[in-house]
Amino acid sequence: MTMHVMGTGGASWGDMPEAPAHLLTKDPVKALLYVADPMVREGWATLVGVLGVREALRFASETALLWLRPDVAAAGAVGEVLDRVAEAGFVPVGANIAHLDRGGVRALWWWQLKRATAERLLLLEAVAALGPGLLVLYRHPDGEPADRLTWLKGSNDPEGRPADSLRSVAGSPNRLLTMVHTSDDPLDVIRELAVFLSWRERAELVASAWASSPAGAPVIEAPLAEVRAAYPGCPVPQPTTAGRVPQQRGEAFAAFVRDVAAPRLAQRWAAISAWSRRVPLLNDGSAR
């Protein structure tokens, strides 16, 4: 297979075509919002450049994207989540190390963060800064893998979440430390490949995943080992009974900013866990 970073056929090498969003999501409002999104166009350009239009549509529809976040790696629960995904019949076809910087945090969750507090933004940045996460691409023999994996993921609210959902298996304690991210539908698969990976990383992963026979665990082993090695000696944070930060932040906010930027990994992880249970996540003062 000839791999191109972008462009296809006789088109200009710099083309960034619009994705056929109406074919990639069941949500008509989302299709309208995303059609000109630069991340969608960038991801779609990669798929078309590597596979061509027809196979790009197949790839997006037949692929689920799972990001095992730095908080699940720090908590030492990556293996349990991967085992649960395999138990549900998903087969990995590609994997890559994936880092998010502060811009990536905002790009990934641009819609969800529209009413976020400063504390929520800074906590998500601090989670991302803990280290690498593991990005895994899956297929499922029964089809609609993105929908199936998102359903398996479970709600960000621990109350009433199934015990065998990915977030429950990971030990997600609250709406901030959700441990696991999935792309909701094929349109998000395209967009989030562009959020997580550079042009070349994305093209190489797409090409190898498309060519992959269902190979199972060996696809994951090398990047998984690298992720695990990045979190030595992270203790399991203990639940805190501390109350919420007062509305007048003052010294509390200064302490929060200082704590989540602690120099040692174990200190940062403990601080992130503790503060995630204390601060409001939305500007109405709620934790939702």
XYZ file of C-alpha atoms in Angstrom:
288
model
C 0.000 0.000 0.000
C 1.320 3.447 -0.917
C 0.970 5.838 1.985
C 0.401 9.560 1.425
C 0.358 12.030 4.256
C -2.325 14.041 2.479
C -3.890 14.447 -0.918
C -5.254 11.873 -3.318
C -5.506 11.295 -7.035
C -5.083 14.465 -9.066
C -6.056 16.813 -6.260
C -3.716 19.475 -4.973
C -1.412 18.236 -2.245
C -2.771 20.919 0.066
C -6.462 20.090 -0.266
C -8.448 19.828 2.973
C -11.751 18.394 1.755
C -14.923 18.574 3.785
C -15.950 15.227 5.239
C -19.418 13.916 4.337
C -20.547 14.519 7.912
C -24.147 13.440 7.248
C -22.840 9.933 6.478
C -20.736 9.762 9.642
C -23.118 10.741 12.432
C -26.801 10.184 13.190
C -27.041 13.656 14.748
C -27.997 16.273 12.110
C -27.043 19.200 14.348
C -23.613 17.694 14.955
C -23.171 17.152 11.220
C -23.792 20.878 10.615
C -21.475 21.977 13.439
C -18.622 19.678 12.472
C -18.609 19.909 8.692
C -16.121 22.824 8.602
C -14.268 21.935 11.824
C -10.537 22.052 10.965
C -9.880 18.947 13.045
C -12.520 16.997 11.113
C -11.139 18.234 7.796
C -7.571 17.381 8.835
C -8.511 13.884 9.965
C -10.592 13.291 6.840
C -7.737 14.513 4.616
C -5.492 11.886 6.185
C -7.998 9.074 5.703
C -8.658 10.041 2.077
C -4.965 10.474 1.383
C -4.116 7.042 2.757
C -7.178 5.044 1.707
C -9.252 6.962 -0.843
C -12.776 8.245 -0.252
C -14.690 4.954 -0.280
C -12.304 3.134 2.032
C -12.015 6.216 4.257
C -15.752 5.988 4.901
C -15.416 2.285 5.664
C -12.497 2.867 8.002
C -14.371 5.505 10.021
C -17.489 3.332 10.230
C -15.651 0.138 11.135
C -13.304 1.619 13.748
C -13.705 2.536 17.402
C -11.237 4.816 19.176
C -10.343 4.368 22.851
C -8.012 6.686 24.768
C -6.811 5.295 28.072
C -6.130 8.577 29.823
C -3.170 9.430 32.050
C -5.375 9.181 35.158
C -6.160 5.498 34.508
C -2.458 4.854 33.903
C -1.529 6.629 37.134
C -4.189 4.602 38.964
C -2.690 1.359 37.612
C -5.946 0.149 36.040
C -5.036 0.061 32.325
C -4.872 -3.728 32.214
C -8.321 -4.162 33.753
C -9.870 -1.825 31.182
C -8.192 -3.564 28.242
C -9.354 -6.931 29.550
C -12.946 -5.693 29.795
C -12.852 -4.349 26.228
C -11.534 -7.689 24.938
C -14.195 -9.545 26.928
C -16.849 -7.510 25.072
C -15.591 -8.812 21.731
C -13.529 -5.852 20.511
C -10.365 -6.641 18.563
C -7.473 -4.140 18.545
C -6.055 -3.271 15.127
C -3.714 -0.429 16.059
C -2.286 1.428 19.030
C -0.154 4.487 19.657
C 1.155 6.625 22.491
C -0.973 9.784 22.719
C -0.145 12.983 24.611
C -2.426 15.991 25.023
C -1.140 19.495 25.718
C -3.297 22.366 26.993
C -4.463 23.131 23.452
C -5.307 19.480 22.883
C -7.440 19.418 26.033
C -9.529 22.273 24.665
C -9.701 20.778 21.168
C -10.852 17.391 22.413
C -13.538 18.662 24.773
C -14.431 21.985 23.108
C -18.173 21.342 23.395
C -18.181 19.888 26.916
C -16.049 22.720 28.315
C -18.210 25.635 27.217
C -19.372 26.228 30.830
C -16.318 24.834 32.613
C -14.763 26.531 35.615
C -11.126 27.539 35.659
C -10.522 24.700 38.106
C -11.940 22.112 35.719
C -9.757 23.359 32.856
C -6.654 23.376 35.028
C -7.405 19.920 36.435
C -7.839 18.471 32.927
C -4.570 20.130 31.893
C -2.902 18.624 34.954
C -4.281 15.164 34.142
C -2.976 15.454 30.574
C 0.407 16.638 31.861
C 0.844 13.560 34.067
C 2.228 11.682 31.059
C 1.214 9.691 28.005
C -2.053 7.923 27.416
C -2.678 4.895 25.216
C -4.709 5.309 22.027
C -6.196 2.055 20.714
C -8.212 1.442 17.528
C -10.709 -1.434 17.594
C -13.040 -3.344 15.318
C -16.035 -5.391 16.416
C -17.441 -8.403 14.571
C -21.026 -7.191 15.046
C -20.412 -3.738 13.564
C -20.956 -0.171 14.851
C -17.849 -0.344 17.033
C -17.791 3.341 18.047
C -21.378 3.198 19.333
C -20.762 -0.106 21.119
C -17.581 1.069 22.818
C -19.126 4.345 23.948
C -22.051 2.438 25.474
C -19.585 0.110 27.225
C -17.637 3.105 28.567
C -20.428 4.162 30.916
C -21.513 7.543 32.245
C -19.165 10.087 33.798
C -21.419 9.966 36.875
C -20.455 7.054 39.156
C -23.987 6.926 40.604
C -25.968 4.215 38.870
C -23.198 3.339 36.413
C -23.024 -0.400 35.590
C -20.344 -2.207 37.574
C -18.938 -3.752 34.406
C -18.679 -0.470 32.468
C -15.164 0.616 31.558
C -15.222 3.586 33.898
C -16.406 1.462 36.807
C -13.761 -1.156 36.089
C -11.168 1.629 35.983
C -12.310 2.953 39.372
C -13.404 6.383 38.112
C -14.386 8.233 41.322
C -16.136 11.324 39.940
C -17.031 13.367 36.868
C -13.515 14.784 36.473
C -11.343 11.677 36.759
C -13.250 9.669 34.155
C -10.190 7.558 33.216
C -11.459 6.477 29.770
C -12.375 8.393 26.607
C -14.072 7.020 23.486
C -15.135 8.565 20.186
C -18.929 8.613 20.121
C -19.426 7.924 16.413
C -17.475 7.706 13.108
C -17.365 11.502 12.762
C -15.668 11.753 16.159
C -13.229 8.984 15.206
C -12.071 11.146 12.290
C -11.895 14.310 14.364
C -10.130 12.798 17.345
C -7.459 11.070 15.299
C -6.480 14.610 14.294
C -6.634 15.860 17.887
C -4.404 13.105 19.274
C -1.863 12.490 16.507
C 0.334 14.428 14.114
C -0.083 14.069 10.335
C 2.588 11.380 10.028
C 1.591 9.481 13.169
C -2.008 9.499 12.033
C -1.225 8.334 8.488
C 1.007 5.514 9.717
C -1.554 4.312 12.263
C -4.420 4.428 9.758
C -2.417 2.516 7.152
C -1.283 -0.176 9.592
C -4.737 -0.530 11.194
C -6.454 -0.843 7.805
C -4.000 -3.519 6.695
C -4.166 -5.350 10.022
C -5.699 -8.762 10.364
C -7.380 -9.146 13.759
C -4.182 -9.577 15.722
C -5.262 -9.060 19.296
C -2.900 -8.132 22.106
C 0.430 -7.915 20.168
C -0.761 -4.670 18.547
C -0.944 -3.091 21.994
C 2.062 -4.566 23.790
C 4.863 -2.121 22.891
C 2.968 1.166 23.427
C 1.318 -0.270 26.544
C 4.696 -1.070 28.050
C 5.857 2.491 27.330
C 2.796 3.984 29.009
C 3.168 1.800 32.097
C 6.842 2.717 32.422
C 5.941 6.410 32.514
C 4.071 6.096 35.844
C 6.443 4.548 38.371
C 5.384 4.446 41.989
C 2.065 6.285 41.680
C 0.151 5.517 44.877
C -3.584 4.952 44.818
C -5.001 8.268 46.111
C -7.137 7.997 49.215
C -10.645 9.523 49.205
C -10.843 12.864 50.923
C -13.676 14.083 53.097
C -12.753 17.742 52.613
C -15.617 20.085 51.715
C -15.899 22.112 48.573
C -13.833 25.213 47.963
C -15.724 28.356 49.019
C -17.125 30.634 46.315
C -14.550 33.264 47.297
C -11.538 31.412 46.029
C -8.663 33.573 47.250
C -5.977 31.536 48.943
C -7.781 28.277 48.149
C -7.380 28.856 44.408
C -3.721 29.742 44.837
C -3.174 26.527 46.802
C -5.001 24.543 44.131
C -2.799 25.947 41.335
C 0.336 25.254 43.366
C -0.648 21.700 44.334
C -1.540 20.430 40.852
C 1.814 21.696 39.529
C 3.904 19.833 42.145
C 7.273 18.724 40.742
C 6.967 15.017 41.527
C 4.552 12.794 39.626
C 3.169 11.069 42.722
C 2.532 14.442 44.409
C 0.740 15.816 41.357
C -1.450 12.727 41.021
C -2.425 12.837 44.714
C -3.214 16.561 44.455
C -5.280 16.146 41.286
C -7.284 13.361 42.897
C -7.919 15.344 46.068
C -8.889 18.598 44.346
C -11.113 16.815 41.813
C -13.405 15.972 44.736
C -13.539 19.526 46.065
C -13.906 22.077 43.301
C -16.992 23.042 41.249
C -16.745 21.910 37.645
C -19.389 24.187 36.096
C -19.863 27.930 36.438
C -23.160 27.472 38.253
C -21.152 25.988 41.140
C -22.208 22.395 40.503
C -20.097 19.293 39.976
C -21.911 18.226 36.793
